[in-house]
mmCIF file of C-alpha atoms in Angstrom:
data_model
loop_
_atom_site.group_PDB
_atom_site.id
_atom_site.type_symbol
_atom_site.label_atom_id
_atom_site.label_comp_id
_atom_site.label_asym_id
_atom_site.label_seq_id
_atom_site.Cartn_x
_atom_site.Cartn_y
_atom_site.Cartn_z
ATOM 1 C CA UNK A 1 0.121 0.032 -0.438
ATOM 2 C CA UNK A 2 3.150 2.285 0.546
ATOM 3 C CA UNK A 3 2.863 5.177 -1.906
ATOM 4 C CA UNK A 4 3.679 8.859 -2.157
ATOM 5 C CA UNK A 5 2.806 10.907 1.054
ATOM 6 C CA UNK A 6 -0.246 13.093 0.620
ATOM 7 C CA UNK A 7 0.449 16.881 0.212
ATOM 8 C CA UNK A 8 -2.352 18.015 2.823
ATOM 9 C CA UNK A 9 -1.377 20.651 5.517
ATOM 10 C CA UNK A 10 -1.433 20.212 8.914
ATOM 11 C CA UNK A 11 -4.378 17.812 10.635
ATOM 12 C CA UNK A 12 -4.968 17.322 13.975
ATOM 13 C CA UNK A 13 -5.783 13.874 14.689
ATOM 14 C CA UNK A 14 -7.303 12.428 18.133
ATOM 15 C CA UNK A 15 -6.112 8.504 18.506
ATOM 16 C CA UNK A 16 -7.854 6.470 21.019
ATOM 17 C CA UNK A 17 -6.830 3.104 22.583
ATOM 18 C CA UNK A 18 -7.254 0.897 24.988
ATOM 19 C CA UNK A 19 -4.446 1.124 28.230
ATOM 20 C CA UNK A 20 -2.598 -2.409 27.808
ATOM 21 C CA UNK A 21 0.784 -1.970 25.312
ATOM 22 C CA UNK A 22 -1.113 -4.334 22.641
ATOM 23 C CA UNK A 23 -3.532 -0.909 22.031
ATOM 24 C CA UNK A 24 -1.002 1.857 22.573
ATOM 25 C CA UNK A 25 2.231 0.271 21.207
ATOM 26 C CA UNK A 26 0.967 0.750 17.806
ATOM 27 C CA UNK A 27 -1.125 4.142 18.273
ATOM 28 C CA UNK A 28 2.302 5.334 19.644
ATOM 29 C CA UNK A 29 4.043 4.289 16.511
ATOM 30 C CA UNK A 30 1.448 5.875 14.246
ATOM 31 C CA UNK A 31 1.516 9.236 16.421
ATOM 32 C CA UNK A 32 4.765 9.214 16.160
ATOM 33 C CA UNK A 33 5.072 9.251 12.090
ATOM 34 C CA UNK A 34 1.941 11.841 12.508
ATOM 35 C CA UNK A 35 3.962 14.331 14.156
ATOM 36 C CA UNK A 36 6.569 13.576 11.994
ATOM 37 C CA UNK A 37 4.734 14.937 9.108
ATOM 38 C CA UNK A 38 3.344 18.134 10.665
ATOM 39 C CA UNK A 39 0.205 16.891 12.100
ATOM 40 C CA UNK A 40 -0.907 17.509 16.286
ATOM 41 C CA UNK A 41 -2.128 14.562 18.078
ATOM 42 C CA UNK A 42 -4.044 13.908 20.838
ATOM 43 C CA UNK A 43 -4.304 10.845 22.776
ATOM 44 C CA UNK A 44 -7.684 9.453 24.372
ATOM 45 C CA UNK A 45 -6.994 6.577 26.992
ATOM 46 C CA UNK A 46 -7.686 4.820 30.223
ATOM 47 C CA UNK A 47 -5.605 5.478 33.570
ATOM 48 C CA UNK A 48 -3.923 2.278 32.447
ATOM 49 C CA UNK A 49 -2.475 3.960 29.443
ATOM 50 C CA UNK A 50 -2.498 7.033 30.759
ATOM 51 C CA UNK A 51 0.746 5.207 33.751
ATOM 52 C CA UNK A 52 2.645 3.205 30.718
ATOM 53 C CA UNK A 53 6.291 4.919 30.445
ATOM 54 C CA UNK A 54 7.960 5.558 27.754
ATOM 55 C CA UNK A 55 4.860 6.501 25.347
ATOM 56 C CA UNK A 56 3.357 9.483 24.189
ATOM 57 C CA UNK A 57 5.637 11.825 25.843
ATOM 58 C CA UNK A 58 4.868 15.295 25.118
ATOM 59 C CA UNK A 59 1.413 14.172 23.813
ATOM 60 C CA UNK A 60 -1.725 15.897 25.326
ATOM 61 C CA UNK A 61 -3.570 12.898 26.877
ATOM 62 C CA UNK A 62 -7.285 12.455 28.323
ATOM 63 C CA UNK A 63 -8.068 9.848 29.914
ATOM 64 C CA UNK A 64 -11.781 8.773 30.031
ATOM 65 C CA UNK A 65 -14.083 6.665 31.556
ATOM 66 C CA UNK A 66 -14.806 3.300 29.859
ATOM 67 C CA UNK A 67 -16.550 0.476 31.530
ATOM 68 C CA UNK A 68 -16.476 -3.270 30.303
ATOM 69 C CA UNK A 69 -18.798 -4.802 28.516
ATOM 70 C CA UNK A 70 -19.142 -7.515 31.550
ATOM 71 C CA UNK A 71 -20.454 -9.044 34.733
ATOM 72 C CA UNK A 72 -23.880 -9.282 33.800
ATOM 73 C CA UNK A 73 -26.954 -6.563 33.807
ATOM 74 C CA UNK A 74 -25.194 -4.762 36.954
ATOM 75 C CA UNK A 75 -22.348 -4.677 35.605
ATOM 76 C CA UNK A 76 -23.835 -3.688 31.929
ATOM 77 C CA UNK A 77 -25.814 -0.572 33.602
ATOM 78 C CA UNK A 78 -21.970 0.668 35.282
ATOM 79 C CA UNK A 79 -20.601 -0.005 32.096
ATOM 80 C CA UNK A 80 -23.441 2.030 29.808
ATOM 81 C CA UNK A 81 -22.518 4.774 32.729
ATOM 82 C CA UNK A 82 -19.622 5.050 32.127
ATOM 83 C CA UNK A 83 -19.751 5.010 28.036
ATOM 84 C CA UNK A 84 -22.435 7.613 28.656
ATOM 85 C CA UNK A 85 -19.409 9.811 29.851
ATOM 86 C CA UNK A 86 -16.836 9.106 28.154
ATOM 87 C CA UNK A 87 -18.618 9.975 25.326
ATOM 88 C CA UNK A 88 -19.273 13.382 26.528
ATOM 89 C CA UNK A 89 -16.047 14.419 27.007
ATOM 90 C CA UNK A 90 -15.123 12.982 23.803
ATOM 91 C CA UNK A 91 -17.780 15.525 22.438
ATOM 92 C CA UNK A 92 -16.606 18.330 24.077
ATOM 93 C CA UNK A 93 -13.104 17.263 23.763
ATOM 94 C CA UNK A 94 -13.973 16.859 19.493
ATOM 95 C CA UNK A 95 -15.173 20.628 20.227
ATOM 96 C CA UNK A 96 -12.057 22.239 21.206
ATOM 97 C CA UNK A 97 -10.146 20.750 19.065
ATOM 98 C CA UNK A 98 -11.924 20.188 15.871
ATOM 99 C CA UNK A 99 -9.958 16.598 14.569
ATOM 100 C CA UNK A 100 -10.077 15.453 11.719
ATOM 101 C CA UNK A 101 -9.811 12.275 11.987
ATOM 102 C CA UNK A 102 -10.016 9.771 14.401
ATOM 103 C CA UNK A 103 -8.232 6.544 14.904
ATOM 104 C CA UNK A 104 -9.183 4.046 17.498
ATOM 105 C CA UNK A 105 -7.387 0.664 18.359
ATOM 106 C CA UNK A 106 -9.604 -1.411 20.124
ATOM 107 C CA UNK A 107 -9.799 -1.465 24.125
ATOM 108 C CA UNK A 108 -13.006 -0.413 26.059
ATOM 109 C CA UNK A 109 -11.994 3.887 26.062
ATOM 110 C CA UNK A 110 -11.879 3.595 22.097
ATOM 111 C CA UNK A 111 -15.922 3.105 22.248
ATOM 112 C CA UNK A 112 -17.383 6.562 23.878
ATOM 113 C CA UNK A 113 -14.192 8.122 21.636
ATOM 114 C CA UNK A 114 -15.045 6.975 18.394
ATOM 115 C CA UNK A 115 -19.554 7.191 19.385
ATOM 116 C CA UNK A 116 -18.989 10.859 19.685
ATOM 117 C CA UNK A 117 -16.812 10.788 16.565
ATOM 118 C CA UNK A 118 -19.874 9.278 14.432
ATOM 119 C CA UNK A 119 -22.087 11.377 16.209
ATOM 120 C CA UNK A 120 -20.629 14.634 15.028
ATOM 121 C CA UNK A 121 -19.612 13.176 11.576
ATOM 122 C CA UNK A 122 -16.041 13.006 12.150
ATOM 123 C CA UNK A 123 -13.826 10.406 10.390
ATOM 124 C CA UNK A 124 -13.407 7.551 11.599
ATOM 125 C CA UNK A 125 -10.562 4.639 10.911
ATOM 126 C CA UNK A 126 -10.110 1.530 13.671
ATOM 127 C CA UNK A 127 -7.466 -0.311 13.701
ATOM 128 C CA UNK A 128 -7.547 -4.270 14.609
ATOM 129 C CA UNK A 129 -3.900 -5.355 15.887
ATOM 130 C CA UNK A 130 -5.180 -9.573 16.312
ATOM 131 C CA UNK A 131 -6.258 -12.166 13.740
ATOM 132 C CA UNK A 132 -9.431 -12.181 15.262
ATOM 133 C CA UNK A 133 -11.340 -8.673 15.249
ATOM 134 C CA UNK A 134 -12.045 -7.556 18.457
ATOM 135 C CA UNK A 135 -14.930 -7.137 20.386
ATOM 136 C CA UNK A 136 -14.928 -3.177 20.004
ATOM 137 C CA UNK A 137 -14.012 -3.234 16.931
ATOM 138 C CA UNK A 138 -16.275 -5.678 16.202
ATOM 139 C CA UNK A 139 -19.247 -3.655 17.615
ATOM 140 C CA UNK A 140 -18.251 -0.155 15.295
ATOM 141 C CA UNK A 141 -16.994 -2.250 11.953
ATOM 142 C CA UNK A 142 -20.171 -1.042 10.189
ATOM 143 C CA UNK A 143 -20.243 2.418 11.651
ATOM 144 C CA UNK A 144 -16.688 4.347 10.903
ATOM 145 C CA UNK A 145 -14.982 4.925 7.229
ATOM 146 C CA UNK A 146 -12.135 2.289 7.135
ATOM 147 C CA UNK A 147 -10.961 -0.189 9.095
ATOM 148 C CA UNK A 148 -7.222 -1.285 9.016
ATOM 149 C CA UNK A 149 -5.857 -5.008 9.648
ATOM 150 C CA UNK A 150 -2.468 -5.785 10.891
ATOM 151 C CA UNK A 151 -3.102 -9.284 8.676
ATOM 152 C CA UNK A 152 -5.048 -10.774 5.540
ATOM 153 C CA UNK A 153 -6.982 -12.906 7.098
ATOM 154 C CA UNK A 154 -8.937 -11.441 9.656
ATOM 155 C CA UNK A 155 -11.896 -13.740 11.915
ATOM 156 C CA UNK A 156 -14.988 -12.364 12.964
ATOM 157 C CA UNK A 157 -14.938 -9.416 10.069
ATOM 158 C CA UNK A 158 -17.784 -9.759 8.350
ATOM 159 C CA UNK A 159 -16.719 -10.505 4.053
ATOM 160 C CA UNK A 160 -19.000 -7.073 3.206
ATOM 161 C CA UNK A 161 -16.914 -4.648 4.715
ATOM 162 C CA UNK A 162 -14.259 -5.420 2.166
ATOM 163 C CA UNK A 163 -13.897 -2.265 -0.236
ATOM 164 C CA UNK A 164 -13.378 -0.144 3.200
ATOM 165 C CA UNK A 165 -10.891 -3.177 4.385
ATOM 166 C CA UNK A 166 -7.874 -1.750 4.370
ATOM 167 C CA UNK A 167 -3.593 -4.403 4.921
ATOM 168 C CA UNK A 168 -1.325 -2.075 6.161
ATOM 169 C CA UNK A 169 0.016 -4.555 9.399
ATOM 170 C CA UNK A 170 0.949 -3.578 12.871
ATOM 171 C CA UNK A 171 2.171 -0.778 13.403
ATOM 172 C CA UNK A 172 6.120 -1.169 15.764
ATOM 173 C CA UNK A 173 7.973 1.359 17.632
ATOM 174 C CA UNK A 174 10.753 3.578 15.582
ATOM 175 C CA UNK A 175 13.622 1.521 17.739
ATOM 176 C CA UNK A 176 12.273 -1.896 16.167
ATOM 177 C CA UNK A 177 11.721 -1.310 13.019
ATOM 178 C CA UNK A 178 15.821 0.314 12.971
ATOM 179 C CA UNK A 179 16.765 -3.750 13.816
ATOM 180 C CA UNK A 180 15.708 -4.632 10.632
ATOM 181 C CA UNK A 181 18.467 -3.084 9.071
ATOM 182 C CA UNK A 182 20.989 -4.995 11.232
ATOM 183 C CA UNK A 183 21.864 -8.246 10.344
ATOM 184 C CA UNK A 184 21.302 -11.462 12.972
ATOM 185 C CA UNK A 185 23.547 -11.828 15.318
ATOM 186 C CA UNK A 186 26.245 -14.121 14.252
ATOM 187 C CA UNK A 187 26.093 -17.637 16.549
ATOM 188 C CA UNK A 188 28.842 -19.882 16.070
ATOM 189 C CA UNK A 189 28.612 -23.709 17.758
ATOM 190 C CA UNK A 190 30.952 -22.475 20.633
ATOM 191 C CA UNK A 191 29.459 -18.594 21.545
ATOM 192 C CA UNK A 192 27.249 -16.958 23.671
ATOM 193 C CA UNK A 193 23.397 -17.960 23.024
ATOM 194 C CA UNK A 194 21.540 -15.006 24.267
ATOM 195 C CA UNK A 195 18.134 -16.000 24.595
ATOM 196 C CA UNK A 196 15.118 -13.031 25.536
ATOM 197 C CA UNK A 197 12.149 -14.173 27.392
ATOM 198 C CA UNK A 198 8.952 -11.281 27.152
ATOM 199 C CA UNK A 199 5.544 -11.712 28.310
ATOM 200 C CA UNK A 200 3.847 -8.945 27.292
ATOM 201 C CA UNK A 201 3.362 -5.401 29.222
ATOM 202 C CA UNK A 202 1.715 -7.496 32.184
ATOM 203 C CA UNK A 203 4.967 -10.250 32.037
ATOM 204 C CA UNK A 204 3.905 -14.481 31.779
ATOM 205 C CA UNK A 205 3.759 -16.625 35.009
ATOM 206 C CA UNK A 206 3.859 -19.790 33.034
ATOM 207 C CA UNK A 207 7.165 -18.604 31.279
ATOM 208 C CA UNK A 208 8.670 -17.513 34.527
ATOM 209 C CA UNK A 209 7.638 -21.313 35.829
ATOM 210 C CA UNK A 210 9.094 -23.199 32.590
ATOM 211 C CA UNK A 211 11.630 -21.783 31.459
ATOM 212 C CA UNK A 212 14.520 -21.515 33.601
ATOM 213 C CA UNK A 213 13.472 -25.095 34.405
ATOM 214 C CA UNK A 214 13.759 -26.299 30.710
ATOM 215 C CA UNK A 215 17.034 -24.804 30.144
ATOM 216 C CA UNK A 216 17.780 -26.409 33.149
ATOM 217 C CA UNK A 217 17.252 -29.631 31.359
ATOM 218 C CA UNK A 218 20.026 -28.946 28.160
ATOM 219 C CA UNK A 219 23.314 -30.377 27.791
ATOM 220 C CA UNK A 220 25.489 -28.904 29.507
ATOM 221 C CA UNK A 221 27.862 -27.952 25.917
ATOM 222 C CA UNK A 222 24.284 -25.861 25.324
ATOM 223 C CA UNK A 223 23.644 -24.863 29.236
ATOM 224 C CA UNK A 224 27.086 -23.228 29.300
ATOM 225 C CA UNK A 225 26.735 -21.235 26.970
ATOM 226 C CA UNK A 226 23.322 -19.219 27.731
ATOM 227 C CA UNK A 227 22.946 -15.772 28.694
ATOM 228 C CA UNK A 228 19.426 -15.092 29.121
ATOM 229 C CA UNK A 229 17.583 -11.857 30.186
ATOM 230 C CA UNK A 230 14.275 -12.523 31.261
ATOM 231 C CA UNK A 231 10.839 -10.207 32.159
ATOM 232 C CA UNK A 232 8.797 -11.329 34.913
ATOM 233 C CA UNK A 233 6.145 -10.372 36.996
ATOM 234 C CA UNK A 234 7.231 -8.538 40.341
ATOM 235 C CA UNK A 235 5.975 -11.677 42.825
ATOM 236 C CA UNK A 236 8.129 -14.247 40.664
ATOM 237 C CA UNK A 237 10.995 -12.170 40.066
ATOM 238 C CA UNK A 238 13.014 -13.401 43.503
ATOM 239 C CA UNK A 239 12.396 -16.870 42.784
ATOM 240 C CA UNK A 240 13.543 -17.001 39.255
ATOM 241 C CA UNK A 241 16.486 -15.016 39.664
ATOM 242 C CA UNK A 242 17.153 -18.017 42.608
ATOM 243 C CA UNK A 243 17.006 -20.885 40.375
ATOM 244 C CA UNK A 244 18.769 -19.763 37.893
ATOM 245 C CA UNK A 245 21.476 -19.020 39.846
ATOM 246 C CA UNK A 246 21.192 -22.384 41.186
ATOM 247 C CA UNK A 247 21.321 -23.926 37.761
ATOM 248 C CA UNK A 248 24.600 -21.715 37.076
ATOM 249 C CA UNK A 249 23.161 -19.706 34.303
ATOM 250 C CA UNK A 250 23.477 -16.328 33.511
ATOM 251 C CA UNK A 251 19.699 -14.286 34.025
ATOM 252 C CA UNK A 252 19.352 -10.604 33.339
ATOM 253 C CA UNK A 253 16.306 -10.112 35.090
ATOM 254 C CA UNK A 254 13.657 -7.183 35.390
ATOM 255 C CA UNK A 255 9.996 -6.384 35.936
ATOM 256 C CA UNK A 256 9.696 -3.660 33.091
ATOM 257 C CA UNK A 257 12.735 -3.688 30.236
ATOM 258 C CA UNK A 258 12.834 -0.089 28.727
ATOM 259 C CA UNK A 259 15.139 -0.483 26.891
ATOM 260 C CA UNK A 260 13.878 -4.058 25.005
ATOM 261 C CA UNK A 261 14.157 -2.999 21.316
ATOM 262 C CA UNK A 262 17.960 -3.098 21.888
ATOM 263 C CA UNK A 263 17.280 -6.696 23.974
ATOM 264 C CA UNK A 264 15.596 -7.583 21.135
ATOM 265 C CA UNK A 265 18.484 -6.538 18.840
ATOM 266 C CA UNK A 266 20.989 -8.722 20.049
ATOM 267 C CA UNK A 267 18.501 -11.926 20.862
ATOM 268 C CA UNK A 268 19.559 -15.083 19.602
ATOM 269 C CA UNK A 269 16.247 -16.679 20.030
ATOM 270 C CA UNK A 270 12.840 -15.153 21.623
ATOM 271 C CA UNK A 271 10.311 -16.961 23.969
ATOM 272 C CA UNK A 272 7.652 -14.800 24.173
ATOM 273 C CA UNK A 273 3.097 -14.749 24.443
ATOM 274 C CA UNK A 274 1.741 -14.170 21.321
ATOM 275 C CA UNK A 275 0.273 -11.140 21.122
ATOM 276 C CA UNK A 276 -0.039 -9.216 18.228
ATOM 277 C CA UNK A 277 2.917 -6.803 19.126
ATOM 278 C CA UNK A 278 4.960 -8.912 19.618
ATOM 279 C CA UNK A 279 4.389 -10.660 16.417
ATOM 280 C CA UNK A 280 4.802 -7.365 14.859
ATOM 281 C CA UNK A 281 8.292 -6.790 16.541
ATOM 282 C CA UNK A 282 9.387 -10.190 15.925
ATOM 283 C CA UNK A 283 8.671 -10.401 12.327
ATOM 284 C CA UNK A 284 9.591 -6.301 11.878
ATOM 285 C CA UNK A 285 13.486 -7.601 13.423
ATOM 286 C CA UNK A 286 13.320 -10.808 12.151
ATOM 287 C CA UNK A 287 14.417 -13.150 15.037
ATOM 288 C CA UNK A 288 13.174 -16.486 15.724
ATOM 289 C CA UNK A 289 10.485 -17.339 18.452
ATOM 290 C CA UNK A 290 9.107 -20.067 20.572
ATOM 291 C CA UNK A 291 5.510 -19.165 21.101
ATOM 292 C CA UNK A 292 3.325 -19.524 24.235
ATOM 293 C CA UNK A 293 -0.692 -18.027 23.117
ATOM 294 C CA UNK A 294 -2.315 -17.129 25.564
ATOM 295 C CA UNK A 295 -4.728 -19.515 26.264
ATOM 296 C CA UNK A 296 -7.536 -17.422 28.219
ATOM 297 C CA UNK A 297 -7.195 -14.476 25.404
ATOM 298 C CA UNK A 298 -10.090 -12.931 23.573
ATOM 299 C CA UNK A 299 -11.582 -15.393 20.972
ATOM 300 C CA UNK A 300 -8.394 -17.535 21.324
ATOM 301 C CA UNK A 301 -6.567 -14.644 19.142
ATOM 302 C CA UNK A 302 -3.276 -15.303 19.862
ATOM 303 C CA UNK A 303 -3.706 -18.504 18.898
ATOM 304 C CA UNK A 304 -4.772 -16.828 15.410
ATOM 305 C CA UNK A 305 -1.988 -14.558 15.788
ATOM 306 C CA UNK A 306 0.975 -16.800 15.306
ATOM 307 C CA UNK A 307 -0.048 -18.801 12.118
ATOM 308 C CA UNK A 308 1.105 -17.092 9.283
ATOM 309 C CA UNK A 309 4.355 -16.363 10.805
ATOM 310 C CA UNK A 310 4.433 -20.479 12.380
ATOM 311 C CA UNK A 311 3.132 -22.153 8.724
ATOM 312 C CA UNK A 312 6.369 -19.261 7.060
ATOM 313 C CA UNK A 313 8.664 -21.019 9.739
ATOM 314 C CA UNK A 314 9.736 -17.946 11.426
ATOM 315 C CA UNK A 315 8.629 -18.754 14.833
ATOM 316 C CA UNK A 316 7.680 -22.384 16.789
ATOM 317 C CA UNK A 317 4.171 -22.299 18.778
ATOM 318 C CA UNK A 318 3.565 -24.430 22.394
ATOM 319 C CA UNK A 319 -0.023 -24.164 23.677
ATOM 320 C CA UNK A 320 -0.353 -23.739 27.190
ATOM 321 C CA UNK A 321 -1.281 -27.050 28.078
ATOM 322 C CA UNK A 322 2.105 -28.992 26.172
ATOM 323 C CA UNK A 323 4.515 -26.122 27.407
ATOM 324 C CA UNK A 324 6.531 -28.568 29.734
ATOM 325 C CA UNK A 325 10.252 -28.077 30.730
ATOM 326 C CA UNK A 326 10.879 -31.053 28.877
ATOM 327 C CA UNK A 327 9.039 -29.816 25.519
ATOM 328 C CA UNK A 328 10.902 -26.697 26.025
ATOM 329 C CA UNK A 329 14.111 -27.938 25.797
ATOM 330 C CA UNK A 330 13.524 -30.385 23.583
ATOM 331 C CA UNK A 331 12.740 -27.732 21.285
ATOM 332 C CA UNK A 332 15.941 -25.675 22.253
ATOM 333 C CA UNK A 333 17.794 -28.543 21.458
ATOM 334 C CA UNK A 334 16.303 -28.643 17.911
ATOM 335 C CA UNK A 335 17.155 -25.156 16.987
ATOM 336 C CA UNK A 336 20.060 -24.606 19.600
ATOM 337 C CA UNK A 337 22.734 -27.467 18.442
ATOM 338 C CA UNK A 338 22.225 -26.042 14.757
ATOM 339 C CA UNK A 339 22.267 -21.972 14.524
ATOM 340 C CA UNK A 340 21.859 -22.567 10.378
ATOM 341 C CA UNK A 341 18.191 -23.466 11.672
ATOM 342 C CA UNK A 342 17.615 -20.242 13.793
ATOM 343 C CA UNK A 343 19.535 -17.809 10.931
ATOM 344 C CA UNK A 344 16.946 -19.372 8.614
ATOM 345 C CA UNK A 345 13.858 -18.909 11.038
ATOM 346 C CA UNK A 346 15.569 -15.425 11.733
ATOM 347 C CA UNK A 347 15.161 -14.765 7.766
ATOM 348 C CA UNK A 348 11.826 -15.971 7.206
ATOM 349 C CA UNK A 349 10.006 -14.158 10.329
ATOM 350 C CA UNK A 350 11.503 -11.086 8.459
ATOM 351 C CA UNK A 351 9.709 -11.913 5.433
ATOM 352 C CA UNK A 352 6.491 -11.678 7.289
ATOM 353 C CA UNK A 353 6.888 -8.453 8.600
ATOM 354 C CA UNK A 354 5.276 -5.920 7.585
ATOM 355 C CA UNK A 355 8.189 -2.381 8.292
ATOM 356 C CA UNK A 356 5.333 -0.103 6.510
ATOM 357 C CA UNK A 357 2.573 -0.145 8.639
ATOM 358 C CA UNK A 358 3.251 2.700 10.733
ATOM 359 C CA UNK A 359 3.102 5.079 7.699
ATOM 360 C CA UNK A 360 0.823 2.991 5.454
ATOM 361 C CA UNK A 361 -2.139 3.832 8.416
ATOM 362 C CA UNK A 362 -0.827 7.627 8.178
ATOM 363 C CA UNK A 363 -1.925 7.824 4.483
ATOM 364 C CA UNK A 364 -4.780 6.255 5.636
ATOM 365 C CA UNK A 365 -5.752 8.392 7.901
ATOM 366 C CA UNK A 366 -4.637 11.983 6.271
ATOM 367 C CA UNK A 367 -6.804 10.811 3.655
ATOM 368 C CA UNK A 368 -9.864 10.084 5.017
ATOM 369 C CA UNK A 369 -9.225 13.654 7.323
ATOM 370 C CA UNK A 370 -8.511 15.476 3.933
ATOM 371 C CA UNK A 371 -11.806 14.063 2.677
ATOM 372 C CA UNK A 372 -13.085 15.071 5.213
ATOM 373 C CA UNK A 373 -12.642 18.687 5.474
ATOM 374 C CA UNK A 374 -13.757 18.605 1.667
ATOM 375 C CA UNK A 375 -16.938 17.861 2.340
#
């Protein structure tokens, strides 16, 4: 979809995203491109999103109430009240700043933001990061002007909306995109084997439970080459550090890694959940992975997220019910004892990347914003 950028005057855009990394990270990537093109950007999110460090620094951020559509009749009533309150706040914001378009990235704060935009006839776009259309995007898909997707096939996206659907990919941060120009780190049969373990923005206890034990089962010749960087939940980090110490495996552990792109750059293998942003970053950088989809993810979307990458040979997926120390050790030996296999997987992962996602999405929202001004 990438083509010449539109010659458009500066505009204001509002990005609306729920407060998880999966929604906020692609919104941040789009914001960077829009601001680089001379536009103004405002963010609508919830309290969680406003607290995520390192995102949307210097961007006007507005926190809206956004109830979850769960909990039975009483929960729905509370959610309805929150949505109405959020809609009123969004209407007031739009009156003040007159946005050219509103772009929703899913999550409950996007719902009142987009409802308010639709009521004021402001052009609207939704971006779906996963391979299954999310709940909020599902509610709005027939009403918005454009639907941007990260995958060519998105479950629960009605076929009759094809004309307004645009495959752009999942925008990633500029620091991650820059890794695409760096070669896969050299790895020989005796060199240090660097592993990055991450459970996404919330961490993952299953990785803390299984990964140290699985690495501890590797043959001594492979185990002594390991160097592990692992993101852990705060309640897990001390016991995981102690376990790596007992196993004699060097490990750098943290609950949050602000320099994650740099760590990804020198990793030979990633062990992770299969969130949309994780998959997008792996394919942007070209890094092989062992992925463990979150079984409780809505509509099992993480299992769908990995299919393209696994089919291409860029990753291996292990269902959580099968993710044991023995299974991990088995997969690690297949990969770790064949450096060329890892390099081949890295190349195949890179081939699945859509590096122009942020630029293509910016082109789309600029186009709709310009049309809105003319109408």
